[in-house]
Coordinates of C-alpha atoms and ligand atoms in Angstrom, one line a residue:
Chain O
X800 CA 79.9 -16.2 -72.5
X801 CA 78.7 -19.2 -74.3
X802 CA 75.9 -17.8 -76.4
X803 CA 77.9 -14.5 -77.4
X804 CA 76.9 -13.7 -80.6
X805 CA 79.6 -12.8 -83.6
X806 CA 80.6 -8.9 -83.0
X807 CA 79.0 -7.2 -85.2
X808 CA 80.9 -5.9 -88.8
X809 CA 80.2 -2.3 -88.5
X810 CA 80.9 -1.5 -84.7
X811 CA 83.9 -3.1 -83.4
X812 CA 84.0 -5.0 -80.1
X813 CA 86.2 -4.8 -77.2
X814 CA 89.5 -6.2 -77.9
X815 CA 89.5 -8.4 -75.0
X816 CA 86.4 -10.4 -76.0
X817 CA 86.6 -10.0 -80.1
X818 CA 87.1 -13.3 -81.6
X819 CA 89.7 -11.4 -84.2
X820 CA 92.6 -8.8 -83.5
X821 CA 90.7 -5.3 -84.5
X822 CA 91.9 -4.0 -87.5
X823 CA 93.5 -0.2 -87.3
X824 CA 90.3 1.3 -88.2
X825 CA 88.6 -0.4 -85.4
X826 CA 91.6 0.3 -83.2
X827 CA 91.1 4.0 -83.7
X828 CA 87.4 3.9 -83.0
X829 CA 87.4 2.0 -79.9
X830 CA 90.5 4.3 -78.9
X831 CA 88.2 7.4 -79.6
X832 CA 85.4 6.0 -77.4
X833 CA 87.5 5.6 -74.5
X834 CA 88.7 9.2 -74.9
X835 CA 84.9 10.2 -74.9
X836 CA 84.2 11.9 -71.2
X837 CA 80.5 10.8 -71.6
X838 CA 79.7 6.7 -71.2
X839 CA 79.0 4.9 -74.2
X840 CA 77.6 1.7 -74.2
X841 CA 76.1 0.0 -77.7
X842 CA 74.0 -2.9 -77.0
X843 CA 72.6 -5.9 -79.3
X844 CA 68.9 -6.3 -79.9
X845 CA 68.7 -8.7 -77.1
X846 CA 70.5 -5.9 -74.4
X847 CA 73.6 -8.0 -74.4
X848 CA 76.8 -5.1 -74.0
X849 CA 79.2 -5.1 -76.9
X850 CA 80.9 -1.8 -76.3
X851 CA 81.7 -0.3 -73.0
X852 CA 84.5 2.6 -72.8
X853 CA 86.6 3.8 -70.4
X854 CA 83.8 6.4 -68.9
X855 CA 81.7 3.7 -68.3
X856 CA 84.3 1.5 -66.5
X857 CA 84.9 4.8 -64.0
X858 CA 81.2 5.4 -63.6
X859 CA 80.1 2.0 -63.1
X860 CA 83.1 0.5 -61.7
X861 CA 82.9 -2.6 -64.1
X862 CA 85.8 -3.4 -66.0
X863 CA 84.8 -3.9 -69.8
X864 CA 86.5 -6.9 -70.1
X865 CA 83.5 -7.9 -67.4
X866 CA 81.0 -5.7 -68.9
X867 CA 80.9 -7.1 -72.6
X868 CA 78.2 -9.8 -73.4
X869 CA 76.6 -9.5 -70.5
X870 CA 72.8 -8.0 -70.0
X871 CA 72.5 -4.5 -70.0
X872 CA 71.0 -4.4 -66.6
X873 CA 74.3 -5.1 -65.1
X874 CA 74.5 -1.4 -64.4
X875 CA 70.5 -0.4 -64.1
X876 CA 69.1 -0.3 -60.2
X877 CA 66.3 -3.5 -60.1
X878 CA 63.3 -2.0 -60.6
X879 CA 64.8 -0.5 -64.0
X880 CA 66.3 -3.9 -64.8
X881 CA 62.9 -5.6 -64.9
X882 CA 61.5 -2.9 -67.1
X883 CA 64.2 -3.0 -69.5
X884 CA 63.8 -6.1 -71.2
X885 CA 59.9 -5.3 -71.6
X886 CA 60.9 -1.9 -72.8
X887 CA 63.5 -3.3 -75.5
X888 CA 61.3 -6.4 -76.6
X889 CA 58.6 -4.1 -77.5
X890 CA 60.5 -1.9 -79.2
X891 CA 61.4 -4.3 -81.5
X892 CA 58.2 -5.7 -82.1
X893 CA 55.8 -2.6 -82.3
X894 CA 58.4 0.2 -83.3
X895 CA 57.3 2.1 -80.6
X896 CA 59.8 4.5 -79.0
X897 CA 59.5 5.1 -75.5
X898 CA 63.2 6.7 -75.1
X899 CA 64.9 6.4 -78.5
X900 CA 65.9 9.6 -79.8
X901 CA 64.5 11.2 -76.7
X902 CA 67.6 12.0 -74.0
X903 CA 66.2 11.7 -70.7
X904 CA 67.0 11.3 -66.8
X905 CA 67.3 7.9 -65.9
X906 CA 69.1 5.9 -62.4
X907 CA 72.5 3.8 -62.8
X908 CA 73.8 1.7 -60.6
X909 CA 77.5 1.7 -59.4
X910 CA 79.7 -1.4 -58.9
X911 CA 79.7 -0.8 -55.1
X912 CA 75.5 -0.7 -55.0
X913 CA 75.0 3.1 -54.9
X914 CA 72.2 4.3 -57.1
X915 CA 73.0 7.6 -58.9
X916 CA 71.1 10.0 -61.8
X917 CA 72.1 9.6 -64.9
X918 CA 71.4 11.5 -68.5
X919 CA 70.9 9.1 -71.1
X920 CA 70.2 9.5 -74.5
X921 CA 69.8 6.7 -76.8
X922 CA 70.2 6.1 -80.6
X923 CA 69.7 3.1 -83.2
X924 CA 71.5 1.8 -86.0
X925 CA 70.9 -1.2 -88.4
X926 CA 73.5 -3.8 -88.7
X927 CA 73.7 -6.7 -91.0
X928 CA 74.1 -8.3 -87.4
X929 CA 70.6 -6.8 -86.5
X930 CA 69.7 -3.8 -84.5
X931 CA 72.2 -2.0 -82.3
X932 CA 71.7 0.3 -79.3
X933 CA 73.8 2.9 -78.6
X934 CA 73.2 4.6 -75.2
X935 CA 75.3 8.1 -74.2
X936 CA 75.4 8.6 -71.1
X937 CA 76.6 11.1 -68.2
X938 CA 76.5 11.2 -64.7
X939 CA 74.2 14.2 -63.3
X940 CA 75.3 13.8 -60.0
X941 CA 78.6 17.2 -60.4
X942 CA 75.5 19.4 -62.4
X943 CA 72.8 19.1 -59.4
X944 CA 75.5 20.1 -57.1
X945 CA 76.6 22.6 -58.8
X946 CA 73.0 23.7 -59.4
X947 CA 72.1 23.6 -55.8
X948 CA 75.2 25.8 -54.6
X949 CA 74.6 28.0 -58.1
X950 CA 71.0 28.7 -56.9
X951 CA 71.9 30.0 -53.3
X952 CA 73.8 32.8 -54.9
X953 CA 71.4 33.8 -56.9
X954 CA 69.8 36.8 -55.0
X955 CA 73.2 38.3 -55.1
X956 CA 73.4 38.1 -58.8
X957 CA 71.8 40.9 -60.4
X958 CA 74.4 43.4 -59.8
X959 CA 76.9 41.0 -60.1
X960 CA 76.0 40.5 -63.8
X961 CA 76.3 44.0 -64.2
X962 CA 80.1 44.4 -63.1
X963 CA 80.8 40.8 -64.7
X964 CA 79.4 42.1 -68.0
X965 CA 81.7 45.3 -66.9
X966 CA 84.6 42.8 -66.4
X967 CA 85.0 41.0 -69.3
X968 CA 84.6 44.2 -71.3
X969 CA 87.3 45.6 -69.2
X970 CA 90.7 44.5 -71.1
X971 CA 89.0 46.2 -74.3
X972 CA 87.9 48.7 -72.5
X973 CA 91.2 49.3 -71.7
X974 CA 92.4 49.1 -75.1
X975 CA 89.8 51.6 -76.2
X976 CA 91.2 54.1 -74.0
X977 CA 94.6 53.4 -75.0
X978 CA 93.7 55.0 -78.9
X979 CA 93.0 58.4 -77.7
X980 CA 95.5 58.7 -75.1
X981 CA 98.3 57.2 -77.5
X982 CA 96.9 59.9 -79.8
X983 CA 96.8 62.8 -77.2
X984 CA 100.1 62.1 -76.2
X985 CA 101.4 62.5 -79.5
X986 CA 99.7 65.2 -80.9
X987 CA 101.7 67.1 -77.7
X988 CA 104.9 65.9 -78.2
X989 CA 104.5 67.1 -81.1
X990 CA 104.1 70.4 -80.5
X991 CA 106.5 70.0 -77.6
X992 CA 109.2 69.2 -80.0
X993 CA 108.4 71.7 -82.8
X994 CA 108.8 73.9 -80.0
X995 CA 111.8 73.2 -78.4
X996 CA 113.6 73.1 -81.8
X997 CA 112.3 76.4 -82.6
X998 CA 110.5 75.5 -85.7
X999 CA 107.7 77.5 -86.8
X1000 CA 104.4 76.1 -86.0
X1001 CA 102.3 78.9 -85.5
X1002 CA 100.1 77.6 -88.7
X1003 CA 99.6 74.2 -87.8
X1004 CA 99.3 74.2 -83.8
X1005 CA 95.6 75.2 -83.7
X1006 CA 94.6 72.5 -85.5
X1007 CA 96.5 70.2 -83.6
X1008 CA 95.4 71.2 -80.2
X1009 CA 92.0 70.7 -81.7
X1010 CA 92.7 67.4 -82.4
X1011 CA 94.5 66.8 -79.1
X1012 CA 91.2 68.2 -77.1
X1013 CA 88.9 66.1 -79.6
X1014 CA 90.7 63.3 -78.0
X1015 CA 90.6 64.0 -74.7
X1016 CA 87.0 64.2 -74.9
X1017 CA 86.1 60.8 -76.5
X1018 CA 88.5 59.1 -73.7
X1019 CA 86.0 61.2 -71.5
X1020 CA 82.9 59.8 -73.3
X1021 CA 84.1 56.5 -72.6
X1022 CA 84.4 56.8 -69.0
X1023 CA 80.8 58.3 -68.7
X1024 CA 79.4 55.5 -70.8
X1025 CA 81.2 53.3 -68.4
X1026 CA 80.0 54.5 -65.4
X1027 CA 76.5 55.2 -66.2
X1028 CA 76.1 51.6 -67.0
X1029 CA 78.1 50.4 -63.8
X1030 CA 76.8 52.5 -60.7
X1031 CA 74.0 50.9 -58.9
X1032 CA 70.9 53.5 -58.6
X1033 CA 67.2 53.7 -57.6
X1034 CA 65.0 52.7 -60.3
X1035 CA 63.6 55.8 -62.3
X1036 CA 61.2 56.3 -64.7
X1037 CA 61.3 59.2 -67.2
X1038 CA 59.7 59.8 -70.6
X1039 CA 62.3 59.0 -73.5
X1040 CA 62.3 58.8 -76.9
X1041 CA 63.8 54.8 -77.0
X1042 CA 66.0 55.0 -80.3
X1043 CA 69.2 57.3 -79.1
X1044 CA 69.0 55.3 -75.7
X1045 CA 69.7 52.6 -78.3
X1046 CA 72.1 53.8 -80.1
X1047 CA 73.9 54.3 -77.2
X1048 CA 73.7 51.1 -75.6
X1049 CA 75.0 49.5 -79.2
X1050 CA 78.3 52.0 -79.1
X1051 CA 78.9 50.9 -75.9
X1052 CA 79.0 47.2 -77.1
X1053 CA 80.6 47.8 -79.6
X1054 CA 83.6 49.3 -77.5
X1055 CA 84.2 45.8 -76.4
X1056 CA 84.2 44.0 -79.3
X1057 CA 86.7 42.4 -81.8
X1058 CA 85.1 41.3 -84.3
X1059 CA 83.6 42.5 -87.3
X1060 CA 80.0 43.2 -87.4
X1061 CA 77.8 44.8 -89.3
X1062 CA 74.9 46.3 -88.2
X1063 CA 72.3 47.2 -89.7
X1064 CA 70.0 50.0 -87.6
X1065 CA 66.5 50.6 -88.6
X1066 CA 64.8 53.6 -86.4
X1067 CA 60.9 53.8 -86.5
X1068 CA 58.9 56.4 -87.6
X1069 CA 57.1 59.2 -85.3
X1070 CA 57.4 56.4 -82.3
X1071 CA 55.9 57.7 -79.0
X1072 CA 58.3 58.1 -75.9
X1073 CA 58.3 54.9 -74.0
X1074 CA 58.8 55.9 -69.5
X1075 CA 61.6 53.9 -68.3
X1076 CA 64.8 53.6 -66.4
X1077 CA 67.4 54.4 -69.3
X1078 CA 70.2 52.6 -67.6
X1079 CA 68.2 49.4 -67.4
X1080 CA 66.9 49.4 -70.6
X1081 CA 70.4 49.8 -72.0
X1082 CA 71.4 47.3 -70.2
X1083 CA 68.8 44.9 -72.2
X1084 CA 69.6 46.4 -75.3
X1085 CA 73.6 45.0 -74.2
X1086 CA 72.9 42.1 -73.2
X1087 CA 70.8 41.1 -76.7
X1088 CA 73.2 42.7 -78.6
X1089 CA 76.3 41.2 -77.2
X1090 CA 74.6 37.8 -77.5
X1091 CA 74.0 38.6 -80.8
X1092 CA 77.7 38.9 -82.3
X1093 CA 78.3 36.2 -79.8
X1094 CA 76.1 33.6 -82.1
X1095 CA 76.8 35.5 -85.5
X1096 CA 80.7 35.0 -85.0
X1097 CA 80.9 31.7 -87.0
X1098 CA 78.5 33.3 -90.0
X1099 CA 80.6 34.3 -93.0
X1100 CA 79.2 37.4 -93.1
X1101 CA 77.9 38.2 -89.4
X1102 CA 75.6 40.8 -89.1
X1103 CA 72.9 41.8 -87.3
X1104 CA 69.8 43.7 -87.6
X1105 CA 68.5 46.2 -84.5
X1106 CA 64.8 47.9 -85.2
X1107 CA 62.2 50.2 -83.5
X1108 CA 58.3 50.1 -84.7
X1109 CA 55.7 51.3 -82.8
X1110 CA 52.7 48.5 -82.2
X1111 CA 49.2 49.5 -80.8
X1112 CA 50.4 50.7 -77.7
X1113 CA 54.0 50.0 -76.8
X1114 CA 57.2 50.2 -78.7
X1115 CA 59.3 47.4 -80.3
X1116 CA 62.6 46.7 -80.5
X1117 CA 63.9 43.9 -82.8
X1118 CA 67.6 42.8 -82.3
X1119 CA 67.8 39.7 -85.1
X1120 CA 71.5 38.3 -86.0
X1121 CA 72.5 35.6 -88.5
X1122 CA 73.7 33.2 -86.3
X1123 CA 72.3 29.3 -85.8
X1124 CA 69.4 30.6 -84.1
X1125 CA 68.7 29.1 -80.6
X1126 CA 69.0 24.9 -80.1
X1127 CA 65.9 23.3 -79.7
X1128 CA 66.5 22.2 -76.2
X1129 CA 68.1 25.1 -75.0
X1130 CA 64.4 26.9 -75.3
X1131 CA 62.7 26.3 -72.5
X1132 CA 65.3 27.2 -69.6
X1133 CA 66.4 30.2 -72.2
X1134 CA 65.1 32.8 -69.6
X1135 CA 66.3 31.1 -66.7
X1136 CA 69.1 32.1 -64.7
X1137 CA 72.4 29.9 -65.5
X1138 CA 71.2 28.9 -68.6
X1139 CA 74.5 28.9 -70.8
X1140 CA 76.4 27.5 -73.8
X1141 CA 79.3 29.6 -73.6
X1142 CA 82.5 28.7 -71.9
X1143 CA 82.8 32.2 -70.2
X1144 CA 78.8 33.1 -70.0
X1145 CA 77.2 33.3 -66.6
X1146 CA 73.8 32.6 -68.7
X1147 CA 72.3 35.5 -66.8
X1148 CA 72.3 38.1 -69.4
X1149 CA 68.6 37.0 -70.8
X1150 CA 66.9 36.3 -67.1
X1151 CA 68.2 39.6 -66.1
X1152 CA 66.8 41.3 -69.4
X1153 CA 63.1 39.6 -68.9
X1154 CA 62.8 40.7 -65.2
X1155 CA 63.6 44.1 -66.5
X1156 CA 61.6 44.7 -68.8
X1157 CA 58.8 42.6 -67.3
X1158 CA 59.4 45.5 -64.1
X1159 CA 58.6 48.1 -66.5
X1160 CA 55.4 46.4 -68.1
X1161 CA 56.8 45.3 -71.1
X1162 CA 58.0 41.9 -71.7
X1163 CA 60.9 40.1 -74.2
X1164 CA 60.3 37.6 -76.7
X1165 CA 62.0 35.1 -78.6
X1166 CA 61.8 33.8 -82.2
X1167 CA 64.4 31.1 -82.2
X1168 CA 64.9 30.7 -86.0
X1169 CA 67.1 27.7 -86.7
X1170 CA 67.4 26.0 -90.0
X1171 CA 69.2 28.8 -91.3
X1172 CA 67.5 31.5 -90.1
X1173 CA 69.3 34.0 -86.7
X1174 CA 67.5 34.4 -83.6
X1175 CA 65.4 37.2 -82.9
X1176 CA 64.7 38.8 -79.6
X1177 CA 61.6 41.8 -79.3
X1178 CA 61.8 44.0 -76.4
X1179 CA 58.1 44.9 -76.0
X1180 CA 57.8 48.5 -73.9
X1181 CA 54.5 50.3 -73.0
X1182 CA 54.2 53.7 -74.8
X1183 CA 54.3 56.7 -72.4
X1184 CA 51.3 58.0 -71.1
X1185 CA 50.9 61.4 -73.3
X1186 CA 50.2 63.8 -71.5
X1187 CA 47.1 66.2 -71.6
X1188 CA 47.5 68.6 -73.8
X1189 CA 47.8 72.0 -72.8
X1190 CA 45.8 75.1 -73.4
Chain I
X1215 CA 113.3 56.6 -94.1
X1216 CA 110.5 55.3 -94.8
X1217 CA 107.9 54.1 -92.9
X1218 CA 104.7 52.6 -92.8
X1219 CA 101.8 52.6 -90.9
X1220 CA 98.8 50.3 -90.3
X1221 CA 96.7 51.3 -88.3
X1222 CA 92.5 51.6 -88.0
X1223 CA 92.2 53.7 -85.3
X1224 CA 92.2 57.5 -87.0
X1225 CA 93.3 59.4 -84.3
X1226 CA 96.0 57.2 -83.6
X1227 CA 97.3 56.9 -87.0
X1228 CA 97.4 60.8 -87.6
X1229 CA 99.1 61.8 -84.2
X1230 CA 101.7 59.1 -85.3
X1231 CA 102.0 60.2 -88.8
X1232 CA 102.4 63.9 -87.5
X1233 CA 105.2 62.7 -84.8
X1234 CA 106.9 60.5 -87.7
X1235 CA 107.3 63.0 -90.0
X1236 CA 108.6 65.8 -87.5
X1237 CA 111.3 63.0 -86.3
X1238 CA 112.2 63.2 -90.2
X1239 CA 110.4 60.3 -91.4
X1240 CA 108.5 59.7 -94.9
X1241 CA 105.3 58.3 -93.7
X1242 CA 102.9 56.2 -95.6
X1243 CA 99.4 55.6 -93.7
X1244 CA 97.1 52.4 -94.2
X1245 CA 93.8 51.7 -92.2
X1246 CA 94.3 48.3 -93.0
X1247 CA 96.6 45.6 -94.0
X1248 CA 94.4 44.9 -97.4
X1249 CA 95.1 48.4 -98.3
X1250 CA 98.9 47.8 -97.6
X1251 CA 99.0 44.9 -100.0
X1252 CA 97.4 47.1 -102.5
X1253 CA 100.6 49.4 -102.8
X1254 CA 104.0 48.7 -103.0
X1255 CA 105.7 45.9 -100.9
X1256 CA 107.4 47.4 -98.1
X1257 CA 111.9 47.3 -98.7
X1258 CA 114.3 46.2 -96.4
X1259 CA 115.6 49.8 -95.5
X1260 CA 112.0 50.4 -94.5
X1261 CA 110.0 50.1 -91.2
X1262 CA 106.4 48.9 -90.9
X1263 CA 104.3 49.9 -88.1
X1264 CA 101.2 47.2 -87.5
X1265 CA 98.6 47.2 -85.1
X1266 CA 97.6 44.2 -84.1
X1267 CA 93.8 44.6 -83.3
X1268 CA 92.7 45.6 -86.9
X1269 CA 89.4 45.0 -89.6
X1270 CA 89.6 42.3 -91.5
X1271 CA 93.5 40.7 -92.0
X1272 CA 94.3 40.1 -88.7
X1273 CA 97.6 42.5 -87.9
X1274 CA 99.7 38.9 -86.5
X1275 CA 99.0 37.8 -90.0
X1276 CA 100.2 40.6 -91.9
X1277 CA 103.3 40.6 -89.5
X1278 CA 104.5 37.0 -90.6
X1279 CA 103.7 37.9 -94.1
X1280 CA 106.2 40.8 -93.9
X1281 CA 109.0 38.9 -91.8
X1282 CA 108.7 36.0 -94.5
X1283 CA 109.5 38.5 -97.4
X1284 CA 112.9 38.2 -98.8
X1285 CA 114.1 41.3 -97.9
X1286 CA 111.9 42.0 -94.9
X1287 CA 111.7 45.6 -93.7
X1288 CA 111.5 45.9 -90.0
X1289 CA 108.6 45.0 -88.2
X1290 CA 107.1 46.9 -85.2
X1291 CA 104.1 45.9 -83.3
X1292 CA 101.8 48.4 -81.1
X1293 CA 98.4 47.3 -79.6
X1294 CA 96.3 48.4 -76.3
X1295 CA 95.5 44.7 -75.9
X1296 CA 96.7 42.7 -72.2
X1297 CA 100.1 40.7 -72.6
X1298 CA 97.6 37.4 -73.0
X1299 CA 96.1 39.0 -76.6
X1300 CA 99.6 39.6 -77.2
X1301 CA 101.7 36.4 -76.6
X1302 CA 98.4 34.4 -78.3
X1303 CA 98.7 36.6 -81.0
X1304 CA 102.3 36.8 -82.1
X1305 CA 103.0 32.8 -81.2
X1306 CA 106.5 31.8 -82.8
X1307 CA 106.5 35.4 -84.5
X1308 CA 109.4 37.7 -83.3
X1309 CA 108.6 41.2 -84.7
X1310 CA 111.8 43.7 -83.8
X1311 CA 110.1 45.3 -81.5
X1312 CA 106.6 45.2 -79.6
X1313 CA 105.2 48.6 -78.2
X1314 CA 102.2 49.2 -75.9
X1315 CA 99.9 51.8 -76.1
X1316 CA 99.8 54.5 -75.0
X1317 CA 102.7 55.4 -76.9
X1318 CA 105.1 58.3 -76.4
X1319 CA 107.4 60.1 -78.9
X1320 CA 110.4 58.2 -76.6
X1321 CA 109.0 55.1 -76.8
X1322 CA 108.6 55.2 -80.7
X1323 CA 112.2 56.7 -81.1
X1324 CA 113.7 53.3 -78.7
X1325 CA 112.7 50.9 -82.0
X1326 CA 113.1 53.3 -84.9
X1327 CA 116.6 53.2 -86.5
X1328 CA 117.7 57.1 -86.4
X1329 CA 116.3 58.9 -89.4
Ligands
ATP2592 N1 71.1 35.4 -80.4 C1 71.2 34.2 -80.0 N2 71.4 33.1 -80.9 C2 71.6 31.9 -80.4 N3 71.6 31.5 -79.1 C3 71.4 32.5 -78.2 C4 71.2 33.9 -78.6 N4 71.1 34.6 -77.4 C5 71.2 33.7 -76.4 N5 71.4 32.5 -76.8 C6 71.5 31.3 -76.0 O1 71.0 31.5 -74.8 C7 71.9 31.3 -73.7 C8 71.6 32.3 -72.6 O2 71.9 33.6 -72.9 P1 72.3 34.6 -71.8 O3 72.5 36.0 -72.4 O4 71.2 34.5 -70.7 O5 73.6 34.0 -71.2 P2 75.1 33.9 -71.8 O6 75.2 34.9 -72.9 O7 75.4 32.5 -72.0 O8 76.0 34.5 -70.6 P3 76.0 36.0 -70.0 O9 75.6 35.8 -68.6 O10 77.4 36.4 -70.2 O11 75.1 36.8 -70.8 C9 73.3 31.5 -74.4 O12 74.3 30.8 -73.7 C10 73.0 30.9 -75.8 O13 73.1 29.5 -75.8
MG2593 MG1 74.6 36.9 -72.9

């Protein structure tokens, strides 16, 4: 390593090869990068490695201690190799970005000689040492796996969405049932007890077994809502007004919620009757909704806004929330199938929506917002043939 | 005695209210634990009732604010939600007793003190 040039002062270097112990700061960094489950490698403007963390030292099978001052292309297949220099060198003269800022798909090459996919995405900062490199990077080779086996299941997945959707509603559906049987229960042990002690109740029981029925009946209502949405049928089409299908769909979301939303509802005016499947189209109008209080959670005031209007020939309905809106490079497998930030999420909940609605001749749209501003998704429906009027 | 209930869900609230009173308890009802704090603070001969799933202050919060009260007044926890909500809840809390819903009239009179 004779011509290694000083480390840089803002980016420490490995402690192996740093001409000074690293001071506790620098420590902490370096200790922070080798914690990082993606590689990161920061170069110099002449592709020599100054950092390489642990990641990179599994991925590449190259030690840093190795790794540090020498070329970049250490861990690039040949044919990249030769490019990179070219690619680096006229960066730096013509300020022409051909990847910086961009993340793209790009080979590595292990240790051992096998040649894998690799994301890399690659940023710049100015040092009074000159320009740095920083490339993030992480191995595609799990995710097209898991991609391949994901997209083999996929015909099953339809109805699968529907009882996973089911599913994780299911502990608070639970807990929803629990109110008016808790309440049920008491409201007759009440009377039980009145009774047994002889006390006179003859003023008060009416209204109490009024309340106790009352009860019974919304646990009822919650097991129809349940099972309308879960049991699989033959697609129908019948001539409804869209709104109450609505509002229905958005108490049966709410059921499984635990936060606090607020919704605001706007019903059209005089909108015609749209011919649909009403369990389907509920199941859109979940789907949007839930996603919405999923990504106005971490507003300080979550809310969200659900619309009808009527436009030249079909029916509209808006479901906009306060959230982040959608990430830029999220948009354009939004639709897909698998397409998920969430932990828990399956990512089907939007393709499943678009096929519906795109089966009854409508279509859903997307306004991602961002920069303040929620997302907003339009569920377009064709307006109902009217019927000839009679006499 | 006395004892109070916090509790959103009005059904709930008013069967337990009813079955409270006709054990021979003096029952005050909140739907939230904002509207608790807005009355007096709960004594040490009382009993609170708190449900854990409510609006706004979270019902684990306004348990530790009662047990770290001087003179705390029994605590008693009731919730629909699985063992998991539960434990993730009331970490390091130790309420005197927990109760799942659905309640019954024996369950309730197990954690009261007799009236
Ligand atoms: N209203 C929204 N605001 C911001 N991002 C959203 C919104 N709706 C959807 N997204 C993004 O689109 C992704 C796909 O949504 P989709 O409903 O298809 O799947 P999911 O919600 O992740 O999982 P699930 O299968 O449980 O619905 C989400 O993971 C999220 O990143
Ligand atoms: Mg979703």
């Amino acid at each position: 390593m004779k011509d290694f040039a000083s480390p840089p002062a803002s980016l420490p270097t490995s402690p192996e090869t740093a001409p000074h112990p690293p001071t506790v700061s620098e420590a902490r960094l370096l200790s922070v990068l080798d914690t990082a489950a993606d590689g990161i490698i920061v170069i110099d403007e002449h592709a020599r490695i100054l950092i390489f963390n642990k990641a990179c030292e599994r991925m590449f099978g190259i030690s840093a201690a190795e790794a540090v001052g020498q070329n970049v292309k250490l861990v690039m297949p040949t044919e990249y190799a030769r490019q990179h220099d070219a690619y680096v060198g006229s960066y730096i003269r013509t300020g022409v970005k051909k990847i910086i800022g961009i993340g793209r798909e790009v080979q590595g090459r292990h240790a051992d000689g096998t040649v894998f996919p690799l994301e890399l995405s690659v940023g710049e900062a100015a040092t009074p040492d000159g320009r740095q490199f920083i490339g993030i990077l992480r191995d595609l080779r799990p995710r097209k796996e898991s991609e391949q086996r994901l997209a083999d299941l996929q015909s099953e997945l339809v109805h699968l969405a529907r009882v996973s959707a089911i599913d994780e509603m299911g502990a608070a559906i639970a807990h929803e049932l629990n109110q008016p049987l808790t309440a049920l229960m008491l409201y007759l042990q009440a009377i039980r007890r009145a009774h047994s002690r002889g006390v006179d109740i003859v003023t008060v029981v009416g209204d109490i077994l009024d309340k106790a029925a009352g009860e019974a009946e919304r646990a009822g209502h919650i097991i129809q809502r349940m099972r309308q949405f879960v049991e699989k049928r033959d697609p129908e089409r019948h001539a409804r007004a869209l709104d109450p299908l609505i509002d229905e769909a958005i108490d049966l979301t709410l059921l499984g919620q635990r936060h606090r939303i607020r919704i605001e509802r706007e019903a059209g005016q005089n909108l015609p009757p749209v011919s649909v499947d009403p369990v389907q189209v509920q199941q859109i109008v979940v789907n949007l909704v839930r996603n919405a209080i999923e990504a106005a959670a971490g507003a300080p005031d979550p809310a969200i806004r659900i619309r009808t209007l009527a436009s030249d020939g079909s029916v509209r309905l808006e479901v906009q929330d306060n959230g982040p809106g959608i990430a830029p490079e999220a948009l354009p497998k939004l639709f897909e199938a698998f397409a998920s930030s969430k932990r828990r999420g399956m990512g089907l909940g939007l393709a499943i929506s678009r096929t519906i609605a795109q089966n009854h001749g409508g279509d859903l749209l997307v306004d991602p917002g961002g920069n303040g501003r929620g997302a907003c998704f339009t569920l377009v429906l064709p307006a109902a043939p009217v019927p000839d009027e009679v006499g | 005695m006395r004892v109070h209930v916090v509790e959103d869900d009005a059904g709930v609230s008013d069967s337990l209210a009813l079955i409270l009173r006709n054990i021979g308890h003096d029952v005050v009802s909140h739907r939230d634990a904002e509207s608790l704090f807005k009355g007096p603070v709960p004594e040490a001969g009382d009993t609170v009732i708190v449900d854990l799933s409510l609006p706004g202050i979270p019902g684990a919060q306004l348990v530790r604010w009662l047990l770290n009260l001087a003179a705390p007044p029994r605590v008693v926890v009731i919730t629909g939600q699985s063992q998991g909500f539960i434990d993730h809840q009331l970490r390091g809390l130790m309420p005197d007793g927990v109760m799942r819903k659905p309640l019954d009239v024996d369950a309730i009179a197990r954690v009261l003190p007799h009236a």
